[in-house]
Tab-separated table of C-alpha atoms and ligand atoms in Angstrom:
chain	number	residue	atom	x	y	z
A	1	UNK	CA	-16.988	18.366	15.200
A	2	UNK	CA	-14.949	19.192	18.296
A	3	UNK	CA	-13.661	22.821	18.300
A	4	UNK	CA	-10.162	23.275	18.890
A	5	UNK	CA	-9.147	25.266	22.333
A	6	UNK	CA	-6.026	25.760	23.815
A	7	UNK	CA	-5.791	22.890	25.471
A	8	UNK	CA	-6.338	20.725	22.350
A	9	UNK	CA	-3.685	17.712	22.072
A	10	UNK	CA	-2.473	17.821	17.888
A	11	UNK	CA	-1.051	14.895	16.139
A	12	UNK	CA	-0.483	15.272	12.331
A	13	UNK	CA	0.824	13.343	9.883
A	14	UNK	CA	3.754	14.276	7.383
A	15	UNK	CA	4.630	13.638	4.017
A	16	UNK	CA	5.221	14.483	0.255
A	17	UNK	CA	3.021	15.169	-1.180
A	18	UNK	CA	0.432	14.821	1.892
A	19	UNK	CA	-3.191	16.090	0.565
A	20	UNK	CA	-4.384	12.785	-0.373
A	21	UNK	CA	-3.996	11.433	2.566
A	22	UNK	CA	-6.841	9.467	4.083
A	23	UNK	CA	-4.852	9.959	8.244
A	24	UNK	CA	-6.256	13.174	9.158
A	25	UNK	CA	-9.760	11.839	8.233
A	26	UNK	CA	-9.138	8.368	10.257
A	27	UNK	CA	-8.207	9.545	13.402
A	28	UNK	CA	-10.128	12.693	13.411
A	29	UNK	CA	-12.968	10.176	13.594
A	30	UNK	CA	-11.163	7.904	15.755
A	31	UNK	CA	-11.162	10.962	18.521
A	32	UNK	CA	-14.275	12.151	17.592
A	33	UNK	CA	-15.439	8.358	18.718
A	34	UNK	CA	-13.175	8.679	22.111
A	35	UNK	CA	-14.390	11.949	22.932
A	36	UNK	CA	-10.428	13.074	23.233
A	37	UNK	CA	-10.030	16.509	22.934
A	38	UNK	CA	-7.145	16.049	19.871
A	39	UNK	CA	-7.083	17.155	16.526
A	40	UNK	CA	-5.389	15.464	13.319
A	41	UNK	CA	-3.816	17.998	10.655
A	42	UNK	CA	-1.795	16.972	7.756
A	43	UNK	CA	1.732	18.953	7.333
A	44	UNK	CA	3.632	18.434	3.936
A	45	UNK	CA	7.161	18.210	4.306
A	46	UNK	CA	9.735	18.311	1.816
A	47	UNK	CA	12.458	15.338	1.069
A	48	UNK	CA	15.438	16.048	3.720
A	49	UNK	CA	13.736	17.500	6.547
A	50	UNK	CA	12.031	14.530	8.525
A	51	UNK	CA	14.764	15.926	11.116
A	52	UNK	CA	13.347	19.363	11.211
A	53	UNK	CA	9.965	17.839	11.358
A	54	UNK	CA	10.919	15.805	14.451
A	55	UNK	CA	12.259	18.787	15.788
A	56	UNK	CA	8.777	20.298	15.811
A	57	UNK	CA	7.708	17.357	17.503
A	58	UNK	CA	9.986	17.753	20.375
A	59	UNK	CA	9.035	21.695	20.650
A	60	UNK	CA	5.527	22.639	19.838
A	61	UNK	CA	4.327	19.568	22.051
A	62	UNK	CA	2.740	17.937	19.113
A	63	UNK	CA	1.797	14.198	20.614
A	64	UNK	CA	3.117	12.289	17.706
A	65	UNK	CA	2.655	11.400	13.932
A	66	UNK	CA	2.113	9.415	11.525
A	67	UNK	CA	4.581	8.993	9.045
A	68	UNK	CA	4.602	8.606	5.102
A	69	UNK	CA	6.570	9.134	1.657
A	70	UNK	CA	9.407	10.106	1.549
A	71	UNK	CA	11.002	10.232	5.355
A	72	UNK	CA	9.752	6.918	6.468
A	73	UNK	CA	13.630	5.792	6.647
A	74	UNK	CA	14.994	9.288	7.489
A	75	UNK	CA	12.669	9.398	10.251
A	76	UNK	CA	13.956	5.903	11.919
A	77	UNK	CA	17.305	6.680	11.752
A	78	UNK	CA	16.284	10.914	13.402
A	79	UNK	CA	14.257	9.392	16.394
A	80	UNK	CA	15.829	9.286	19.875
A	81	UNK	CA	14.239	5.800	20.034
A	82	UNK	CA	13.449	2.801	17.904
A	83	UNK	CA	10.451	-0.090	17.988
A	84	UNK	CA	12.156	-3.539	17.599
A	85	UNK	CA	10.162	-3.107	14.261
A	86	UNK	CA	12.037	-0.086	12.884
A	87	UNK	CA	15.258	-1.380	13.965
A	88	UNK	CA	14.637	-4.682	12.147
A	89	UNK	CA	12.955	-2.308	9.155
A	90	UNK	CA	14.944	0.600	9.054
A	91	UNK	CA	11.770	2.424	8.175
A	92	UNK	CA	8.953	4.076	10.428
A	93	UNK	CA	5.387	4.901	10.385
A	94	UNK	CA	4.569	6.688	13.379
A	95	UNK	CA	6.224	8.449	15.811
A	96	UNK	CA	5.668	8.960	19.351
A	97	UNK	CA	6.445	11.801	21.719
A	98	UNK	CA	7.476	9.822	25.127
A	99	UNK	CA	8.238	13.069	27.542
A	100	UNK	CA	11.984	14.995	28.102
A	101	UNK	CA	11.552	16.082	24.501
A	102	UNK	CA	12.368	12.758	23.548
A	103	UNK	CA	10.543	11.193	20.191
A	104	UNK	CA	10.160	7.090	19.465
A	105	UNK	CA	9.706	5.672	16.021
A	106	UNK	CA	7.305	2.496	15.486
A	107	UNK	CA	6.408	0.583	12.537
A	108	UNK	CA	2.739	0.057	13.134
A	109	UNK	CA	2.446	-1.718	9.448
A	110	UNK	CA	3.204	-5.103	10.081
A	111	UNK	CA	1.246	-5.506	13.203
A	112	UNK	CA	-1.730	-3.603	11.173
A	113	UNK	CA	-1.685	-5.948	8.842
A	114	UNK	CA	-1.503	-9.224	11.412
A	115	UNK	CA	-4.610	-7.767	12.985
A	116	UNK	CA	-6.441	-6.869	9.457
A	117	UNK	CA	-5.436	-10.560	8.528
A	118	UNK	CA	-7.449	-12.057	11.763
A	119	UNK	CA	-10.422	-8.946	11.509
A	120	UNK	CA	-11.052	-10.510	8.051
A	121	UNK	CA	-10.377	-13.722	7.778
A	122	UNK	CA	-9.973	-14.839	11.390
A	123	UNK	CA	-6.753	-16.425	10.417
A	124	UNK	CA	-3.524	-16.014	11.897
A	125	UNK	CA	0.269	-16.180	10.707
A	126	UNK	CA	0.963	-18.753	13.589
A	127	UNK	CA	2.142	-22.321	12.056
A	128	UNK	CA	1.751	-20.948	8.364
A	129	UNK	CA	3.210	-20.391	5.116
A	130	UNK	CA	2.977	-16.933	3.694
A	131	UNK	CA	3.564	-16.232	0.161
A	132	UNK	CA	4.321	-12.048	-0.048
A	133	UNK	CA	4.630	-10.437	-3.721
A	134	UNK	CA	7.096	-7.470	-3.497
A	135	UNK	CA	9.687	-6.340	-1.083
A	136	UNK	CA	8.891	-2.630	-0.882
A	137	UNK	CA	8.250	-1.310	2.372
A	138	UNK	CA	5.058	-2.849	2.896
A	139	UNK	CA	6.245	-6.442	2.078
A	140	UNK	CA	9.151	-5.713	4.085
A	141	UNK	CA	6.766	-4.920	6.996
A	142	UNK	CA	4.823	-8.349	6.249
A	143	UNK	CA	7.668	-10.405	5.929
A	144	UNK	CA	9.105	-9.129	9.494
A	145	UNK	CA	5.427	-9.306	11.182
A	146	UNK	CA	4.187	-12.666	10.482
A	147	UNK	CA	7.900	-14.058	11.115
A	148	UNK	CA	7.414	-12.683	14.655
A	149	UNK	CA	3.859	-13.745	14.639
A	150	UNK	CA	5.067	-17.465	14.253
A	151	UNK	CA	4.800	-18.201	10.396
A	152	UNK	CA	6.908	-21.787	9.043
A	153	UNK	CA	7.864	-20.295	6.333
A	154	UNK	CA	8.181	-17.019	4.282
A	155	UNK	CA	8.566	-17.227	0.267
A	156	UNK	CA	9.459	-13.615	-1.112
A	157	UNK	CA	8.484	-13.656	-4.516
A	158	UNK	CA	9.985	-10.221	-6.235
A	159	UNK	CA	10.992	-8.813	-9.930
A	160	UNK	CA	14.178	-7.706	-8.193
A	161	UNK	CA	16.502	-10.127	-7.013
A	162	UNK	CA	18.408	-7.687	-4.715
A	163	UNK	CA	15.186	-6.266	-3.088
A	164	UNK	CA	13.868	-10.263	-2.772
A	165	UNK	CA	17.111	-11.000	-1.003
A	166	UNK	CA	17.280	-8.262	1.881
A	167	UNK	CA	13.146	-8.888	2.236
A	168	UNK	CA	14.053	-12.134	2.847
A	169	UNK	CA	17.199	-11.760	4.914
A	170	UNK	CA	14.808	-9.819	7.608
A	171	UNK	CA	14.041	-13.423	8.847
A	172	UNK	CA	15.680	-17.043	9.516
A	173	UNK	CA	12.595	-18.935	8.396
A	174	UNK	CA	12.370	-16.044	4.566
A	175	UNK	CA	13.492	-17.548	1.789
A	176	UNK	CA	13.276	-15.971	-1.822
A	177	UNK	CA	11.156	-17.910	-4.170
A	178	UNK	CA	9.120	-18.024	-7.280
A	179	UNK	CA	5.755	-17.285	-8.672
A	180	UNK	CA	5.378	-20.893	-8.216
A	181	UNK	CA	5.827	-21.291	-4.585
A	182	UNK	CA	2.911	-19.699	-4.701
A	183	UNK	CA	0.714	-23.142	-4.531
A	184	UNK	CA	2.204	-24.444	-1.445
A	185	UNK	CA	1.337	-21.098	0.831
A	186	UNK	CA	-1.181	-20.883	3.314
A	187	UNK	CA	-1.289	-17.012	2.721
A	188	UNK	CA	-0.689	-15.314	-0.520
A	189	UNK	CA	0.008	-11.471	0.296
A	190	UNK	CA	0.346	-8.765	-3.003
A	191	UNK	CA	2.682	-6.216	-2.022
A	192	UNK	CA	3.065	-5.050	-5.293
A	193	UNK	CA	1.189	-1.573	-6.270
A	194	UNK	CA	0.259	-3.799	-9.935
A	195	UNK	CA	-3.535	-3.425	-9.122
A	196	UNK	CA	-2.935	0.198	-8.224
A	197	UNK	CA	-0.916	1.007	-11.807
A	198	UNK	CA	-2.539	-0.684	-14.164
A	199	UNK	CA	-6.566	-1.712	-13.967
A	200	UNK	CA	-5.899	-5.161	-15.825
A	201	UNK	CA	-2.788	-6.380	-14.563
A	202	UNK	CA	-2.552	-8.799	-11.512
A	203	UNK	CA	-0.008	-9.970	-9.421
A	204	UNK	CA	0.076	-13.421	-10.389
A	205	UNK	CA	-2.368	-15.969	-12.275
A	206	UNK	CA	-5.424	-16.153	-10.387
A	207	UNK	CA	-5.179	-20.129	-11.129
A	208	UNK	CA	-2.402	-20.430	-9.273
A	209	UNK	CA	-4.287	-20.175	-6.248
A	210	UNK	CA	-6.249	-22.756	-4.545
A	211	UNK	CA	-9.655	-22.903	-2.536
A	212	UNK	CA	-8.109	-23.189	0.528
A	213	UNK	CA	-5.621	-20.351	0.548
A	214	UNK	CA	-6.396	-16.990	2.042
A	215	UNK	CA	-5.345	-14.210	-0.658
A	216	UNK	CA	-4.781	-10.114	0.979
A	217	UNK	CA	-3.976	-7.645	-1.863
A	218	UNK	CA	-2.665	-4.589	0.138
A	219	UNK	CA	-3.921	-2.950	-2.463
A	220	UNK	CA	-7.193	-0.797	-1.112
A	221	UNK	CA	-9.819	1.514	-3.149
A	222	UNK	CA	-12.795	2.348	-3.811
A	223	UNK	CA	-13.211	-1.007	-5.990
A	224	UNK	CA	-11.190	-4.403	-5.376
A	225	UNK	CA	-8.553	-4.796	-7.754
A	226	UNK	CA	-8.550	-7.048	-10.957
A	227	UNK	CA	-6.900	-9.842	-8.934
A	228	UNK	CA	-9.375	-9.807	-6.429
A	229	UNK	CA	-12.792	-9.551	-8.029
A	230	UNK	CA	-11.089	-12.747	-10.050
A	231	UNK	CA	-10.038	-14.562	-7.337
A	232	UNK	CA	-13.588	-13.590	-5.550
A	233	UNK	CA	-15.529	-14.571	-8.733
A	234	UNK	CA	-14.399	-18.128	-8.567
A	235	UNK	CA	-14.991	-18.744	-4.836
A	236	UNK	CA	-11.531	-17.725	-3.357
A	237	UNK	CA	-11.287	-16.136	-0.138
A	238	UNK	CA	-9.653	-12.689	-1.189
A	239	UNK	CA	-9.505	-9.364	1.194
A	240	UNK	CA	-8.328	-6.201	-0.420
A	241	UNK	CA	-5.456	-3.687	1.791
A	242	UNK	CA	-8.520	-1.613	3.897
A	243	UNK	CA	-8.211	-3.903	7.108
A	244	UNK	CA	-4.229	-2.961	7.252
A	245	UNK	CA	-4.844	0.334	6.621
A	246	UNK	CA	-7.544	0.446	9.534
A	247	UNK	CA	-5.217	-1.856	11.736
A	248	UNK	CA	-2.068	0.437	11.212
A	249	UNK	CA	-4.021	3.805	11.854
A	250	UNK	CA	-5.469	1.923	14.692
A	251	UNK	CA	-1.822	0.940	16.648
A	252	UNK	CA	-0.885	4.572	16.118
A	253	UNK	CA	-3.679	5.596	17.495
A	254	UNK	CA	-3.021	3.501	20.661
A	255	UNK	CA	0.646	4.228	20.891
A	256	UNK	CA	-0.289	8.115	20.884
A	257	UNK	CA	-3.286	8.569	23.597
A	258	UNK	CA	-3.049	5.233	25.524
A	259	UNK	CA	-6.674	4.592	24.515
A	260	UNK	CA	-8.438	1.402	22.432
A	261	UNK	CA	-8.938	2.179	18.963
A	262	UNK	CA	-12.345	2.517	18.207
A	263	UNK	CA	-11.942	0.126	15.128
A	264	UNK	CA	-15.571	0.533	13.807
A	265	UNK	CA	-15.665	4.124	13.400
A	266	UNK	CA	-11.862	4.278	11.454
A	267	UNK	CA	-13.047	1.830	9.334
A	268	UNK	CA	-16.287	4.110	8.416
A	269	UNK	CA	-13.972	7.152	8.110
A	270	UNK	CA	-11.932	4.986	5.654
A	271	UNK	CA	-14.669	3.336	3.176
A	272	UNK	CA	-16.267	6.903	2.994
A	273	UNK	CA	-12.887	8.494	2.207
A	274	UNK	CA	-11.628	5.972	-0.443
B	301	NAP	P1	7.410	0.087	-2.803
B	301	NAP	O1	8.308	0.227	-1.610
B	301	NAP	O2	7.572	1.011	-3.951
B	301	NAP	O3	7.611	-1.427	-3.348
B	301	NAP	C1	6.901	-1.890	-4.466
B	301	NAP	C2	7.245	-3.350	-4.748
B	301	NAP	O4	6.437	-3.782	-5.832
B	301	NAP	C3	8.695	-3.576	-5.163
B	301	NAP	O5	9.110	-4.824	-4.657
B	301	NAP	C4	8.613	-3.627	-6.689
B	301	NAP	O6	9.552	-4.474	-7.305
B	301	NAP	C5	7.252	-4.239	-6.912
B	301	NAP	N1	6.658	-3.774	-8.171
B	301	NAP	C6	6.293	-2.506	-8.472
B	301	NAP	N2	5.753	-2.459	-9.717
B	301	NAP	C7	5.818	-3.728	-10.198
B	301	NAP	C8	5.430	-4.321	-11.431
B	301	NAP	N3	4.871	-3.597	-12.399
B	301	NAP	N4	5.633	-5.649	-11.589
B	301	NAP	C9	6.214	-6.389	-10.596
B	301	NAP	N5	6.601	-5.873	-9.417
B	301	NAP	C10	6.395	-4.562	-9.206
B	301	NAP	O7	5.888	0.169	-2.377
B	301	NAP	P2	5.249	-0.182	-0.948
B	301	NAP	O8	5.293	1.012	-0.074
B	301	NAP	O9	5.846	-1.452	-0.469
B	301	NAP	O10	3.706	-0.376	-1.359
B	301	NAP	C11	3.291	-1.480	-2.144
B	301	NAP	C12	1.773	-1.487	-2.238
B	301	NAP	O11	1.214	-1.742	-0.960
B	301	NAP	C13	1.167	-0.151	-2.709
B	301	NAP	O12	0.102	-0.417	-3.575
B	301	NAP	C14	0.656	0.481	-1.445
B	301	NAP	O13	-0.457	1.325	-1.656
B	301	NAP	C15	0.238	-0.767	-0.671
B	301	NAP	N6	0.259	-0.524	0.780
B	301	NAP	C16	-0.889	-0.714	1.456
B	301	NAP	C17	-0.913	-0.523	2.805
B	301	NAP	C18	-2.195	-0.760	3.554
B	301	NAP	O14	-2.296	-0.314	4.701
B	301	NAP	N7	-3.150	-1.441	2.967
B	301	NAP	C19	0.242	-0.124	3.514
B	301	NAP	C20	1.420	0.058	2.785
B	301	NAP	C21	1.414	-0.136	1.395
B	301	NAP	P3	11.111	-4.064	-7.489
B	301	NAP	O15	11.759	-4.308	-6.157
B	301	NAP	O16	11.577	-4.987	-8.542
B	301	NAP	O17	11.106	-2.612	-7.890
């Protein structure tokens, strides 16, 4: 483990609460791998003060940070700067200190997931139809990426109609739908936490889906979810939330120190930390 000197770059990672959080393991690893002389620390910060927390950014000369519950939407509207993302999102991720005391928010979700999408299943949004369960955050953040990633067609499939609708508004080609649009996607996405809540329940019917669908629960752990192992069981191509996870961390990681991600050893630092 590098020792920290003076001349150590930090990046942290703020949220509430913030000591489960698997960042600071990540991308310790992740400049470990580099050889960078940075260091990851996680910071909890209260409900109404992502602007004090950017603040810090801008005058202890941290290099950036990752960003989670609950200033992910504070913290895109504080920045000085916006990713076309974030201003399609209204929420960010990561932030990024770009010089003059000057701090830019990105939305590194939906591109992690795009990449996770290809790293396990070598598939890509391009020319498809994508089936997303939810519109939290993280469907939000799949709806907008595989729009911009070329998809036909986006079905938003939600218990909320409101939520369905601005998920859906986010792109020309989103439409809201039901359980049952399901059959005619290319890519089924969970965006709901139901695997994470409840060990049983599952986001929809596993029979709804066919052999030659590609099925990502979001979802990650140390074991797949219900839906998965089902879907898995009976031949189906299903991938569980670790390679978006991996992918996100990774694009931070990038934005921050200008450097590749060194994808295999994040990945490591994540299945040992779940
Ligand atoms: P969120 O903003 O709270 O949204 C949750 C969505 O799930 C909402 O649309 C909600 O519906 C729906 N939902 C919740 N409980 C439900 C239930 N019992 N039945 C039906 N629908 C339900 O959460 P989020 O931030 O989008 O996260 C969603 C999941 O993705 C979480 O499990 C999270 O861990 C995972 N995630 C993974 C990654 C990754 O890197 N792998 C990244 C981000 C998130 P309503 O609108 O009707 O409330």
């Amino acid at each position: 483990m590098t020792v920290a000197s003076a001349a150590t770059t930090v990046a942290a990672v703020i949220g509430d609460p913030i000591t489960h959080s698997l960042s600071p393991r990540i991308h310790n690893a992740a400049f470990a791998a580099t050889g960078l002389d940075w260091v990851f620390v996680a910071l909890p910060v209260p409900a109404g003060k992502a602007d004090a927390a950017l603040d810090g950014v801008r005058h202890l000369g941290l290099a950036g940070l990752s960003v989670t519950m609950p200033h992910k939407d504070a913290v895109a509207v504080a920045a000085d700067e916006r990713s076309p993302a974030v201003d399609a999102l209204g929420a960010a991720n990561c932030v990024v200190a770009v010089g003059d005391g000057r701090v830019r928010a990105e939305n590194t979700d939906g591109v992690g997931f795009v990449a996770g999408l290809q790293d396990d299943a070598g598939v890509s949004p391009n020319d498809r139809r994508v089936a997303v369960l939810g519109a939290g955050g993280a469907a939000r953040a799949v709806v907008d990426a595989v729009a911009r990633a070329g998809a036909t067609e986006v079905i938003v499939v939600n218990r909320s109609a409101t939520r369905a609708e601005a998920a859906a508004a986010l792109a020309p080609i989103a439409r809201v739908g039901t359980i049952d649009d399901v059959r005619d996607a290319d890519i089924v996405v969970n965006a709901t936490p139901i695997g994470m809540l409840a060990d049983s329940a599952m986001p929809c019917d596993p029979g709804l889906i066919t052999r030659d669908q590609v099925v990502v629960d979001l979802v990650y752990g140390p074991q797949p979810t219900t839906w998965v192992r089902a879907l898995r069981r009976t031949g189906h191509e299903a991938h569980d939330g670790t390679s978006m996870l991996v992918h996100q961390a990774a694009a931070a990681f990038t934005l921050w120190t200008g450097v590749e991600a060194p994808i295999d050893a994040m990945r490591e630092a994540v299945t040992a930390g779940v």
